[in-house]
Amino acid sequence: MAVSSGEGKTAGQEDPVRRESARQRAGEQGLLFDEQPAALPGDIGYRGPTACAAAGITYRQLDYWARTGLVEPTIRAAQGSGSQRLYSFRDILVLKVVKRLLDTGVSLQQIRTAVQHLRDRGVADLAQITLMSDGVSVYECTSADEVIDLLQGGQGVFGIALGRVWREVEGSLAELPGERAAVEDTVPADHPADELARRRRARRIV
């Protein structure tokens, strides 16, 4: 798994014709996203059906990924029968990225590693990242040069500009219902996995 800057440099990166062609491809695919999107309020949560609609996934996928810890809701986890998960904007962004990586043929094991890497990045950082995949590995690019190097050297390389996905999710959610989370529902942003793990353990004890 290669989720790091600078991976994928190629021997042909000095060829000006190939480099210009790769730059044009990157521009056409929207992979050179350099605008900083505006963040949505952190206390707004979205229920499962809304998260599915915005991310383009099925409820079965959403439920499975939550139960297996791939993408868990960071605002409110399910707490017994009748309770509703609440997903944050960032959660839905990651859901959409997972869906796109799956569509390229990347395995769930590789995606889990990529998702863990994204969890370690701040929300602002995510908008400046482009993920590239050849269907086997996932590469993180934080500069236009890295994107272009991969495009000009890789065969069938697929790119995901997180800033562009951010805009897509933002547009989708503008037409869908959200709800303000109660104070007791909000999971601390710095340790979402720890809090969810504690809740799961508490339910097992009961």
PDB file of C-alpha atoms in Angstrom:
ATOM      1  CA  MET A   1       0.000   0.000   0.000  1.00  0.00           C
ATOM      2  CA  ALA A   2       1.537   3.316  -1.013  1.00  0.00           C
ATOM      3  CA  VAL A   3      -0.299   6.172   0.618  1.00  0.00           C
ATOM      4  CA  SER A   4       2.468   8.726   0.680  1.00  0.00           C
ATOM      5  CA  SER A   5       3.689  11.746  -1.227  1.00  0.00           C
ATOM      6  CA  GLY A   6       6.315  11.240  -3.873  1.00  0.00           C
ATOM      7  CA  GLU A   7       5.332   7.675  -4.778  1.00  0.00           C
ATOM      8  CA  GLY A   8       5.005   6.753  -8.420  1.00  0.00           C
ATOM      9  CA  LYS A   9       7.750   8.946  -9.942  1.00  0.00           C
ATOM     10  CA  THR A  10       8.629   7.650 -13.359  1.00  0.00           C
ATOM     11  CA  ALA A  11      11.712   7.487 -15.533  1.00  0.00           C
ATOM     12  CA  GLY A  12       9.920   9.379 -18.278  1.00  0.00           C
ATOM     13  CA  GLN A  13       8.988  12.362 -16.142  1.00  0.00           C
ATOM     14  CA  GLU A  14      11.420  14.698 -17.994  1.00  0.00           C
ATOM     15  CA  ASP A  15       9.761  14.105 -21.380  1.00  0.00           C
ATOM     16  CA  PRO A  16       8.086  17.508 -22.015  1.00  0.00           C
ATOM     17  CA  VAL A  17       5.545  16.139 -24.516  1.00  0.00           C
ATOM     18  CA  ARG A  18       4.366  13.350 -22.219  1.00  0.00           C
ATOM     19  CA  ARG A  19       4.391  15.709 -19.262  1.00  0.00           C
ATOM     20  CA  GLU A  20       2.210  18.283 -21.041  1.00  0.00           C
ATOM     21  CA  SER A  21      -0.172  15.536 -22.155  1.00  0.00           C
ATOM     22  CA  ALA A  22      -0.412  14.310 -18.549  1.00  0.00           C
ATOM     23  CA  ARG A  23      -1.039  17.858 -17.335  1.00  0.00           C
ATOM     24  CA  GLN A  24      -3.911  18.227 -19.808  1.00  0.00           C
ATOM     25  CA  ARG A  25      -5.386  14.909 -18.660  1.00  0.00           C
ATOM     26  CA  ALA A  26      -5.142  16.031 -15.044  1.00  0.00           C
ATOM     27  CA  GLY A  27      -6.933  19.276 -15.871  1.00  0.00           C
ATOM     28  CA  GLU A  28      -9.686  17.508 -17.790  1.00  0.00           C
ATOM     29  CA  GLN A  29     -10.257  15.110 -14.871  1.00  0.00           C
ATOM     30  CA  GLY A  30     -10.299  17.917 -12.313  1.00  0.00           C
ATOM     31  CA  LEU A  31      -7.299  16.483 -10.458  1.00  0.00           C
ATOM     32  CA  LEU A  32      -5.501  19.813 -10.034  1.00  0.00           C
ATOM     33  CA  PHE A  33      -8.047  21.210  -7.592  1.00  0.00           C
ATOM     34  CA  ASP A  34      -6.548  24.220  -5.804  1.00  0.00           C
ATOM     35  CA  GLU A  35      -9.597  25.938  -4.327  1.00  0.00           C
ATOM     36  CA  GLN A  36     -10.210  25.697  -0.568  1.00  0.00           C
ATOM     37  CA  PRO A  37     -13.867  24.676  -0.041  1.00  0.00           C
ATOM     38  CA  ALA A  38     -15.802  26.167   2.837  1.00  0.00           C
ATOM     39  CA  ALA A  39     -16.382  23.743   5.706  1.00  0.00           C
ATOM     40  CA  LEU A  40     -19.913  22.996   6.837  1.00  0.00           C
ATOM     41  CA  PRO A  41     -20.898  23.380  10.517  1.00  0.00           C
ATOM     42  CA  GLY A  42     -19.341  20.605  12.590  1.00  0.00           C
ATOM     43  CA  ASP A  43     -22.478  20.052  14.683  1.00  0.00           C
ATOM     44  CA  ILE A  44     -24.717  19.157  11.731  1.00  0.00           C
ATOM     45  CA  GLY A  45     -25.338  15.432  11.349  1.00  0.00           C
ATOM     46  CA  TYR A  46     -26.919  13.389   8.582  1.00  0.00           C
ATOM     47  CA  ARG A  47     -28.906  10.176   9.019  1.00  0.00           C
ATOM     48  CA  GLY A  48     -28.083   6.972   7.200  1.00  0.00           C
ATOM     49  CA  PRO A  49     -30.404   7.403   4.193  1.00  0.00           C
ATOM     50  CA  THR A  50     -29.078  10.917   3.624  1.00  0.00           C
ATOM     51  CA  ALA A  51     -25.464   9.740   3.879  1.00  0.00           C
ATOM     52  CA  CYS A  52     -26.218   6.985   1.356  1.00  0.00           C
ATOM     53  CA  ALA A  53     -27.792   9.400  -1.103  1.00  0.00           C
ATOM     54  CA  ALA A  54     -24.902  11.865  -0.882  1.00  0.00           C
ATOM     55  CA  ALA A  55     -22.198   9.184  -1.131  1.00  0.00           C
ATOM     56  CA  GLY A  56     -23.920   7.122  -3.812  1.00  0.00           C
ATOM     57  CA  ILE A  57     -23.938   3.876  -1.822  1.00  0.00           C
ATOM     58  CA  THR A  58     -26.571   1.430  -0.596  1.00  0.00           C
ATOM     59  CA  TYR A  59     -27.795   1.267   2.988  1.00  0.00           C
ATOM     60  CA  ARG A  60     -26.413  -2.282   3.186  1.00  0.00           C
ATOM     61  CA  GLN A  61     -22.930  -0.962   2.349  1.00  0.00           C
ATOM     62  CA  LEU A  62     -23.286   1.846   4.890  1.00  0.00           C
ATOM     63  CA  ASP A  63     -24.362  -0.558   7.623  1.00  0.00           C
ATOM     64  CA  TYR A  64     -21.636  -3.098   6.852  1.00  0.00           C
ATOM     65  CA  TRP A  65     -18.889  -0.473   6.775  1.00  0.00           C
ATOM     66  CA  ALA A  66     -20.092   0.950  10.104  1.00  0.00           C
ATOM     67  CA  ARG A  67     -20.300  -2.472  11.782  1.00  0.00           C
ATOM     68  CA  THR A  68     -16.838  -3.485  10.551  1.00  0.00           C
ATOM     69  CA  GLY A  69     -15.254  -0.162  11.515  1.00  0.00           C
ATOM     70  CA  LEU A  70     -14.378   0.947   7.989  1.00  0.00           C
ATOM     71  CA  VAL A  71     -16.366   4.198   8.168  1.00  0.00           C
ATOM     72  CA  GLU A  72     -18.175   4.832  11.444  1.00  0.00           C
ATOM     73  CA  PRO A  73     -20.388   7.843  12.202  1.00  0.00           C
ATOM     74  CA  THR A  74     -18.436  10.360  14.267  1.00  0.00           C
ATOM     75  CA  ILE A  75     -21.414  12.392  15.493  1.00  0.00           C
ATOM     76  CA  ARG A  76     -23.644   9.637  16.860  1.00  0.00           C
ATOM     77  CA  ALA A  77     -23.287   5.868  16.707  1.00  0.00           C
ATOM     78  CA  ALA A  78     -26.265   3.507  16.718  1.00  0.00           C
ATOM     79  CA  GLN A  79     -27.222   2.786  20.320  1.00  0.00           C
ATOM     80  CA  GLY A  80     -29.694  -0.048  20.317  1.00  0.00           C
ATOM     81  CA  SER A  81     -32.963  -0.594  18.486  1.00  0.00           C
ATOM     82  CA  GLY A  82     -34.586   2.524  17.084  1.00  0.00           C
ATOM     83  CA  SER A  83     -31.547   4.794  17.404  1.00  0.00           C
ATOM     84  CA  GLN A  84     -30.223   6.625  14.361  1.00  0.00           C
ATOM     85  CA  ARG A  85     -26.598   6.999  13.333  1.00  0.00           C
ATOM     86  CA  LEU A  86     -25.555  10.546  12.538  1.00  0.00           C
ATOM     87  CA  TYR A  87     -22.753  11.066  10.030  1.00  0.00           C
ATOM     88  CA  SER A  88     -20.670  14.212   9.722  1.00  0.00           C
ATOM     89  CA  PHE A  89     -19.806  15.915   6.439  1.00  0.00           C
ATOM     90  CA  ARG A  90     -16.287  14.469   6.685  1.00  0.00           C
ATOM     91  CA  ASP A  91     -17.699  10.951   7.222  1.00  0.00           C
ATOM     92  CA  ILE A  92     -19.739  11.251   4.032  1.00  0.00           C
ATOM     93  CA  LEU A  93     -16.714  12.540   2.132  1.00  0.00           C
ATOM     94  CA  VAL A  94     -14.808   9.405   3.170  1.00  0.00           C
ATOM     95  CA  LEU A  95     -17.801   7.196   2.257  1.00  0.00           C
ATOM     96  CA  LYS A  96     -17.802   8.628  -1.251  1.00  0.00           C
ATOM     97  CA  VAL A  97     -14.037   8.118  -1.593  1.00  0.00           C
ATOM     98  CA  VAL A  98     -14.380   4.485  -0.442  1.00  0.00           C
ATOM     99  CA  LYS A  99     -17.087   3.915  -3.059  1.00  0.00           C
ATOM    100  CA  ARG A 100     -14.888   5.316  -5.823  1.00  0.00           C
ATOM    101  CA  LEU A 101     -11.884   3.252  -4.763  1.00  0.00           C
ATOM    102  CA  LEU A 102     -14.059   0.120  -4.770  1.00  0.00           C
ATOM    103  CA  ASP A 103     -15.208   0.988  -8.270  1.00  0.00           C
ATOM    104  CA  THR A 104     -11.560   1.018  -9.457  1.00  0.00           C
ATOM    105  CA  GLY A 105     -11.026  -2.515  -8.123  1.00  0.00           C
ATOM    106  CA  VAL A 106      -9.031  -1.653  -4.991  1.00  0.00           C
ATOM    107  CA  SER A 107      -9.503  -4.285  -2.265  1.00  0.00           C
ATOM    108  CA  LEU A 108     -11.255  -3.482   1.013  1.00  0.00           C
ATOM    109  CA  GLN A 109      -8.034  -4.293   2.860  1.00  0.00           C
ATOM    110  CA  GLN A 110      -6.160  -1.644   0.882  1.00  0.00           C
ATOM    111  CA  ILE A 111      -9.024   0.791   1.327  1.00  0.00           C
ATOM    112  CA  ARG A 112      -8.965   0.303   5.102  1.00  0.00           C
ATOM    113  CA  THR A 113      -5.332   1.406   5.117  1.00  0.00           C
ATOM    114  CA  ALA A 114      -6.157   4.438   2.975  1.00  0.00           C
ATOM    115  CA  VAL A 115      -9.104   5.381   5.215  1.00  0.00           C
ATOM    116  CA  GLN A 116      -6.953   5.166   8.332  1.00  0.00           C
ATOM    117  CA  HIS A 117      -4.490   7.487   6.617  1.00  0.00           C
ATOM    118  CA  LEU A 118      -7.273   9.961   5.825  1.00  0.00           C
ATOM    119  CA  ARG A 119      -8.468   9.856   9.430  1.00  0.00           C
ATOM    120  CA  ASP A 120      -5.057  11.136  10.497  1.00  0.00           C
ATOM    121  CA  ARG A 121      -5.409  14.212   8.280  1.00  0.00           C
ATOM    122  CA  GLY A 122      -7.333  17.344   9.226  1.00  0.00           C
ATOM    123  CA  VAL A 123     -10.468  18.344   7.365  1.00  0.00           C
ATOM    124  CA  ALA A 124      -8.698  21.270   5.679  1.00  0.00           C
ATOM    125  CA  ASP A 125      -5.894  18.985   4.480  1.00  0.00           C
ATOM    126  CA  LEU A 126      -8.321  16.601   2.795  1.00  0.00           C
ATOM    127  CA  ALA A 127      -9.404  19.199   0.255  1.00  0.00           C
ATOM    128  CA  GLN A 128      -5.816  19.514  -0.994  1.00  0.00           C
ATOM    129  CA  ILE A 129      -5.203  15.789  -1.550  1.00  0.00           C
ATOM    130  CA  THR A 130      -5.554  13.835  -4.768  1.00  0.00           C
ATOM    131  CA  LEU A 131      -5.663  10.055  -4.433  1.00  0.00           C
ATOM    132  CA  MET A 132      -4.381   8.048  -7.390  1.00  0.00           C
ATOM    133  CA  SER A 133      -4.967   4.340  -7.844  1.00  0.00           C
ATOM    134  CA  ASP A 134      -3.873   1.763 -10.391  1.00  0.00           C
ATOM    135  CA  GLY A 135      -6.388  -0.729  -9.007  1.00  0.00           C
ATOM    136  CA  VAL A 136      -3.762  -2.282  -6.741  1.00  0.00           C
ATOM    137  CA  SER A 137      -2.121   0.513  -4.765  1.00  0.00           C
ATOM    138  CA  VAL A 138      -3.343   3.916  -3.634  1.00  0.00           C
ATOM    139  CA  TYR A 139      -1.036   6.918  -3.845  1.00  0.00           C
ATOM    140  CA  GLU A 140      -1.459  10.258  -2.121  1.00  0.00           C
ATOM    141  CA  CYS A 141      -0.451  13.327  -4.101  1.00  0.00           C
ATOM    142  CA  THR A 142      -0.257  16.734  -2.468  1.00  0.00           C
ATOM    143  CA  SER A 143       1.112  18.659  -5.440  1.00  0.00           C
ATOM    144  CA  ALA A 144       0.272  18.984  -9.121  1.00  0.00           C
ATOM    145  CA  ASP A 145       3.711  17.613 -10.058  1.00  0.00           C
ATOM    146  CA  GLU A 146       3.052  14.337  -8.234  1.00  0.00           C
ATOM    147  CA  VAL A 147      -0.298  13.912  -9.984  1.00  0.00           C
ATOM    148  CA  ILE A 148       1.285  14.551 -13.374  1.00  0.00           C
ATOM    149  CA  ASP A 149       4.176  12.149 -12.718  1.00  0.00           C
ATOM    150  CA  LEU A 150       1.736   9.325 -11.991  1.00  0.00           C
ATOM    151  CA  LEU A 151      -0.486  10.104 -14.962  1.00  0.00           C
ATOM    152  CA  GLN A 152       2.350  10.173 -17.467  1.00  0.00           C
ATOM    153  CA  GLY A 153       3.933   6.956 -16.239  1.00  0.00           C
ATOM    154  CA  GLY A 154       1.026   4.806 -15.089  1.00  0.00           C
ATOM    155  CA  GLN A 155      -1.256   2.728 -17.232  1.00  0.00           C
ATOM    156  CA  GLY A 156      -4.907   3.017 -16.309  1.00  0.00           C
ATOM    157  CA  VAL A 157      -4.236   5.219 -13.291  1.00  0.00           C
ATOM    158  CA  PHE A 158      -7.434   6.557 -11.739  1.00  0.00           C
ATOM    159  CA  GLY A 159      -7.494   9.822  -9.789  1.00  0.00           C
ATOM    160  CA  ILE A 160      -9.773  11.173  -7.068  1.00  0.00           C
ATOM    161  CA  ALA A 161      -9.381  14.855  -6.196  1.00  0.00           C
ATOM    162  CA  LEU A 162     -10.800  15.130  -2.682  1.00  0.00           C
ATOM    163  CA  GLY A 163     -11.489  18.828  -3.152  1.00  0.00           C
ATOM    164  CA  ARG A 164     -13.748  18.002  -6.075  1.00  0.00           C
ATOM    165  CA  VAL A 165     -15.479  15.213  -4.136  1.00  0.00           C
ATOM    166  CA  TRP A 166     -15.919  17.740  -1.312  1.00  0.00           C
ATOM    167  CA  ARG A 167     -17.832  20.020  -3.673  1.00  0.00           C
ATOM    168  CA  GLU A 168     -19.978  17.135  -4.932  1.00  0.00           C
ATOM    169  CA  VAL A 169     -20.917  16.075  -1.399  1.00  0.00           C
ATOM    170  CA  GLU A 170     -21.579  19.690  -0.428  1.00  0.00           C
ATOM    171  CA  GLY A 171     -23.912  20.106  -3.398  1.00  0.00           C
ATOM    172  CA  SER A 172     -25.763  16.864  -2.636  1.00  0.00           C
ATOM    173  CA  LEU A 173     -26.248  17.695   1.040  1.00  0.00           C
ATOM    174  CA  ALA A 174     -27.625  21.140   0.201  1.00  0.00           C
ATOM    175  CA  GLU A 175     -30.715  19.339  -1.130  1.00  0.00           C
ATOM    176  CA  LEU A 176     -30.952  16.770   1.686  1.00  0.00           C
ATOM    177  CA  PRO A 177     -32.054  17.008   5.328  1.00  0.00           C
ATOM    178  CA  GLY A 178     -29.590  17.342   8.175  1.00  0.00           C
ATOM    179  CA  GLU A 179     -30.067  17.812  11.893  1.00  0.00           C
ATOM    180  CA  ARG A 180     -28.199  19.616  14.616  1.00  0.00           C
ATOM    181  CA  ALA A 181     -26.561  17.220  17.052  1.00  0.00           C
ATOM    182  CA  ALA A 182     -27.246  17.500  20.775  1.00  0.00           C
ATOM    183  CA  VAL A 183     -24.222  18.188  22.963  1.00  0.00           C
ATOM    184  CA  GLU A 184     -24.304  14.695  24.443  1.00  0.00           C
ATOM    185  CA  ASP A 185     -24.349  13.166  20.953  1.00  0.00           C
ATOM    186  CA  THR A 186     -21.246  14.886  19.665  1.00  0.00           C
ATOM    187  CA  VAL A 187     -18.183  12.654  19.612  1.00  0.00           C
ATOM    188  CA  PRO A 188     -14.884  14.446  20.299  1.00  0.00           C
ATOM    189  CA  ALA A 189     -13.277  15.146  16.930  1.00  0.00           C
ATOM    190  CA  ASP A 190      -9.767  14.271  18.092  1.00  0.00           C
ATOM    191  CA  HIS A 191     -10.556  10.699  19.162  1.00  0.00           C
ATOM    192  CA  PRO A 192     -13.651   9.458  17.286  1.00  0.00           C
ATOM    193  CA  ALA A 193     -12.525   5.843  17.117  1.00  0.00           C
ATOM    194  CA  ASP A 194     -11.753   5.688  20.841  1.00  0.00           C
ATOM    195  CA  GLU A 195     -15.183   7.036  21.787  1.00  0.00           C
ATOM    196  CA  LEU A 196     -17.012   4.650  19.459  1.00  0.00           C
ATOM    197  CA  ALA A 197     -14.998   1.743  20.800  1.00  0.00           C
ATOM    198  CA  ARG A 198     -15.979   2.674  24.371  1.00  0.00           C
ATOM    199  CA  ARG A 199     -19.637   2.775  23.387  1.00  0.00           C
ATOM    200  CA  ARG A 200     -19.439  -0.649  21.766  1.00  0.00           C
ATOM    201  CA  ARG A 201     -17.755  -2.104  24.854  1.00  0.00           C
ATOM    202  CA  ALA A 202     -20.419  -0.576  27.102  1.00  0.00           C
ATOM    203  CA  ARG A 203     -23.195  -2.169  25.040  1.00  0.00           C
ATOM    204  CA  ARG A 204     -21.499  -5.566  25.261  1.00  0.00           C
ATOM    205  CA  ILE A 205     -21.269  -5.304  29.070  1.00  0.00           C
ATOM    206  CA  VAL A 206     -24.964  -4.475  29.360  1.00  0.00           C
TER     207      VAL A 206
END
